[in-house]
């Protein structure tokens, strides 16, 4: 007797249960199953997918930063015991890097193999290409030099495509367009080490959105947009201060 096909509603229920239980690997598995069975995702389904990978990778990125800092601190100590400890810490860092690399490559593969091919023009395409830029950016954060350059270029290409599409298809106040602008600016600051380009992109997005704010949008959209604008403004203040310090130090 062939196995019964799980309905879309059942996949979604199981995905929501996994989210509530903070079982993010299970959540990924449910959304993958849904994609393989039914194709394109709804807005709710792709938001669940985004939540799953964000939680998985945020935890690993945080762990990597802690272990990387410990390794650098221990490396500064000249004793023989420190060398042994550095070796042990490095081993743990490499394990975390592998898990993080696997997670990032997993969502990029899902995007390339399934989701981008079925994405409709407009918000859906921007959403998926933004994700692609994000996860290549995460890979670029900790990769070795040659790989870092490759991941950086792949992230830039995805962000550029998404941003060009967003400028043509979405309103300046659209949360997906603003979220993309924020993450693209972070890319320029963190990966390309260019606070100038980060500020230029971020300020342009911020000014355009503020000029277009009105009461015609739904309360939820307005809340989402205002939250991203606040994050963008906070980053612009920090990046502008960095640029001023650089000028003074020169």
Coordinates of C-alpha atoms in Angstrom, one line a residue:
X1 CA 0.0 0.0 0.0
X2 CA 1.6 3.3 -1.1
X3 CA 2.3 5.9 1.6
X4 CA -0.4 8.6 1.9
X5 CA 0.7 12.0 0.6
X6 CA 0.7 14.6 3.3
X7 CA -1.6 17.5 2.6
X8 CA -0.3 21.1 2.4
X9 CA -2.2 21.9 5.6
X10 CA -0.6 19.0 7.5
X11 CA 2.9 20.1 6.4
X12 CA 2.1 23.6 7.5
X13 CA 0.8 22.4 10.9
X14 CA 3.8 20.3 11.5
X15 CA 6.1 23.2 10.5
X16 CA 4.3 25.5 13.0
X17 CA 4.6 22.8 15.7
X18 CA 8.4 22.6 15.0
X19 CA 8.7 26.4 15.2
X20 CA 6.9 26.6 18.5
X21 CA 9.0 23.8 19.9
X22 CA 12.2 25.5 18.5
X23 CA 13.0 22.4 16.5
X24 CA 14.4 24.3 13.6
X25 CA 15.9 21.3 11.8
X26 CA 12.5 19.7 11.8
X27 CA 10.9 22.9 10.5
X28 CA 13.4 22.9 7.6
X29 CA 12.5 19.2 6.9
X30 CA 8.7 20.1 6.8
X31 CA 9.2 23.0 4.4
X32 CA 11.5 21.0 2.2
X33 CA 8.9 18.2 2.0
X34 CA 6.2 20.8 1.2
X35 CA 8.3 22.3 -1.5
X36 CA 9.1 18.9 -3.1
X37 CA 5.4 17.9 -3.0
X38 CA 3.6 21.2 -3.9
X39 CA 6.2 23.4 -5.5
X40 CA 6.1 27.2 -4.8
X41 CA 5.7 28.4 -1.2
X42 CA 3.1 30.8 0.1
X43 CA 4.2 33.9 2.0
X44 CA 3.6 32.2 5.4
X45 CA 5.6 29.1 4.3
X46 CA 8.6 31.0 3.1
X47 CA 8.6 33.1 6.2
X48 CA 8.8 29.9 8.2
X49 CA 11.7 28.7 6.1
X50 CA 13.5 32.0 6.7
X51 CA 12.9 31.7 10.5
X52 CA 14.3 28.2 10.5
X53 CA 17.5 28.9 8.8
X54 CA 18.0 32.2 10.6
X55 CA 17.8 30.5 14.0
X56 CA 20.0 27.7 13.0
X57 CA 22.7 29.9 11.5
X58 CA 22.5 32.7 14.2
X59 CA 23.2 30.2 16.9
X60 CA 26.2 28.8 15.0
X61 CA 27.5 32.2 14.0
X62 CA 27.3 33.3 17.7
X63 CA 29.2 30.1 18.8
X64 CA 31.8 30.7 16.1
X65 CA 32.5 34.2 17.2
X66 CA 33.0 33.1 20.9
X67 CA 35.3 30.2 20.0
X68 CA 37.2 32.4 17.4
X69 CA 37.8 35.1 20.1
X70 CA 39.0 32.4 22.6
X71 CA 41.4 31.0 20.0
X72 CA 42.9 34.5 19.3
X73 CA 43.2 35.2 23.0
X74 CA 44.9 31.9 23.7
X75 CA 47.2 32.3 20.7
X76 CA 48.6 35.5 22.2
X77 CA 50.0 33.6 25.1
X78 CA 53.5 32.2 24.4
X79 CA 53.5 29.1 26.6
X80 CA 53.7 25.5 25.4
X81 CA 50.5 24.7 27.2
X82 CA 48.8 27.5 25.3
X83 CA 49.8 26.0 22.0
X84 CA 48.1 22.7 23.0
X85 CA 45.0 24.6 24.1
X86 CA 44.9 26.6 20.9
X87 CA 45.0 23.4 19.0
X88 CA 42.0 22.1 20.9
X89 CA 40.0 25.3 20.5
X90 CA 40.8 25.4 16.8
X91 CA 39.4 21.9 16.4
X92 CA 36.2 23.1 18.0
X93 CA 36.1 26.1 15.7
X94 CA 36.5 24.0 12.6
X95 CA 33.6 21.8 13.7
X96 CA 31.4 24.8 14.1
X97 CA 32.5 26.1 10.7
X98 CA 31.6 22.9 9.0
X99 CA 28.1 22.9 10.6
X100 CA 27.6 26.5 9.6
X101 CA 28.9 25.9 6.1
X102 CA 26.5 23.0 5.7
X103 CA 23.5 25.0 6.8
X104 CA 24.3 28.0 4.6
X105 CA 25.0 25.8 1.5
X106 CA 21.8 23.8 2.3
X107 CA 19.5 26.8 1.9
X108 CA 21.4 28.2 -1.1
X109 CA 20.9 24.8 -2.8
X110 CA 17.2 24.8 -2.0
X111 CA 17.0 28.3 -3.5
X112 CA 18.9 27.4 -6.6
X113 CA 17.3 24.0 -7.2
X114 CA 13.7 24.8 -6.4
X115 CA 12.5 28.2 -5.1
X116 CA 14.1 30.7 -7.5
X117 CA 12.8 28.8 -10.5
X118 CA 9.2 29.2 -9.4
X119 CA 9.4 32.7 -7.9
X120 CA 7.0 35.3 -9.2
X121 CA 8.4 38.7 -10.3
X122 CA 8.3 41.3 -7.5
X123 CA 8.4 40.7 -3.7
X124 CA 8.9 36.9 -4.0
X125 CA 11.9 37.2 -6.2
X126 CA 13.4 39.9 -4.1
X127 CA 12.8 37.8 -0.9
X128 CA 14.6 34.8 -2.3
X129 CA 17.6 36.6 -3.8
X130 CA 18.0 38.6 -0.6
X131 CA 18.2 35.2 1.3
X132 CA 20.8 34.0 -1.2
X133 CA 22.9 37.2 -0.6
X134 CA 22.5 36.8 3.2
X135 CA 23.8 33.2 3.3
X136 CA 26.7 33.7 0.9
X137 CA 27.5 36.7 3.2
X138 CA 27.5 34.5 6.2
X139 CA 29.9 32.1 4.4
X140 CA 32.2 35.0 3.5
X141 CA 32.4 36.0 7.2
X142 CA 34.5 33.1 8.3
X143 CA 35.9 31.4 5.2
X144 CA 39.6 31.4 4.3
X145 CA 40.9 34.1 2.0
X146 CA 40.3 32.4 -1.4
X147 CA 36.9 31.1 -0.5
X148 CA 36.0 34.4 1.2
X149 CA 36.6 36.3 -2.0
X150 CA 34.4 33.8 -3.9
X151 CA 31.5 33.9 -1.4
X152 CA 31.8 37.7 -1.2
X153 CA 31.4 37.9 -5.0
X154 CA 28.4 35.5 -5.0
X155 CA 26.8 37.5 -2.2
X156 CA 27.3 40.7 -4.0
X157 CA 25.8 39.4 -7.2
X158 CA 22.7 38.1 -5.4
X159 CA 22.2 41.4 -3.5
X160 CA 22.7 43.5 -6.7
X161 CA 20.1 41.4 -8.6
X162 CA 17.6 41.6 -5.7
X163 CA 18.1 45.4 -5.2
X164 CA 17.8 46.2 -8.9
X165 CA 14.6 44.2 -8.9
X166 CA 13.3 45.8 -5.7
X167 CA 13.9 49.3 -7.1
X168 CA 11.8 48.5 -10.1
X169 CA 9.0 46.5 -8.5
X170 CA 8.6 47.5 -4.9
X171 CA 7.6 50.7 -3.1
X172 CA 10.4 52.4 -1.1
X173 CA 8.5 51.6 2.2
X174 CA 8.0 47.9 1.4
X175 CA 9.5 45.9 4.3
X176 CA 11.2 43.4 2.0
X177 CA 12.9 46.2 0.0
X178 CA 13.9 47.9 3.3
X179 CA 15.2 44.6 4.8
X180 CA 17.2 44.0 1.7
X181 CA 18.7 47.6 1.8
X182 CA 19.6 47.0 5.4
X183 CA 21.4 43.7 4.8
X184 CA 23.0 44.9 1.6
X185 CA 24.5 47.9 3.5
X186 CA 25.7 45.5 6.3
X187 CA 27.4 43.5 3.5
X188 CA 29.3 46.5 2.4
X189 CA 30.3 47.3 6.0
X190 CA 31.2 43.9 7.3
X191 CA 32.4 42.0 4.2
X192 CA 33.7 44.7 1.9
X193 CA 34.9 46.9 4.9
X194 CA 33.5 50.0 3.3
X195 CA 31.4 52.1 5.7
X196 CA 31.2 54.8 3.0
X197 CA 29.3 52.5 0.6
X198 CA 27.2 51.1 3.4
X199 CA 26.2 54.6 4.5
X200 CA 25.5 55.7 0.9
X201 CA 23.2 52.7 0.2
X202 CA 21.6 52.8 3.6
X203 CA 20.9 56.6 3.6
X204 CA 19.4 56.5 0.1
X205 CA 17.0 53.7 1.1
X206 CA 16.2 55.5 4.4
X207 CA 15.5 58.9 2.8
X208 CA 13.4 57.4 0.0
X209 CA 11.3 55.5 2.5
X210 CA 10.8 58.4 4.8
X211 CA 9.7 60.6 1.9
X212 CA 7.0 58.0 0.9
X213 CA 5.6 57.2 4.4
X214 CA 1.8 57.7 4.5
X215 CA -1.2 56.2 6.2
X216 CA -2.4 54.1 3.3
X217 CA -0.4 51.0 4.3
X218 CA -1.7 48.4 6.7
X219 CA -0.7 48.7 10.4
X220 CA 1.4 45.5 10.1
X221 CA 3.3 46.8 7.1
X222 CA 3.9 50.1 8.8
X223 CA 5.2 48.4 11.9
X224 CA 7.5 46.2 10.0
X225 CA 8.8 49.2 7.9
X226 CA 9.3 51.4 10.9
X227 CA 11.2 48.7 12.8
X228 CA 13.6 48.2 9.8
X229 CA 14.0 52.0 9.4
X230 CA 15.0 52.2 13.1
X231 CA 17.6 49.5 12.6
X232 CA 18.9 51.3 9.5
X233 CA 19.1 54.6 11.3
X234 CA 21.0 53.0 14.2
X235 CA 23.5 51.5 11.8
X236 CA 23.9 54.7 9.9
X237 CA 24.8 56.5 13.1
X238 CA 27.4 53.9 14.0
X239 CA 29.0 53.8 10.5
X240 CA 29.1 57.6 10.2
X241 CA 30.9 57.7 13.6
X242 CA 33.4 55.2 12.3
X243 CA 34.1 57.3 9.2
X244 CA 34.6 60.4 11.3
X245 CA 37.1 58.6 13.5
X246 CA 39.0 57.4 10.4
X247 CA 39.2 61.0 9.2
X248 CA 40.5 62.2 12.6
X249 CA 43.1 59.4 12.8
X250 CA 44.4 60.3 9.4

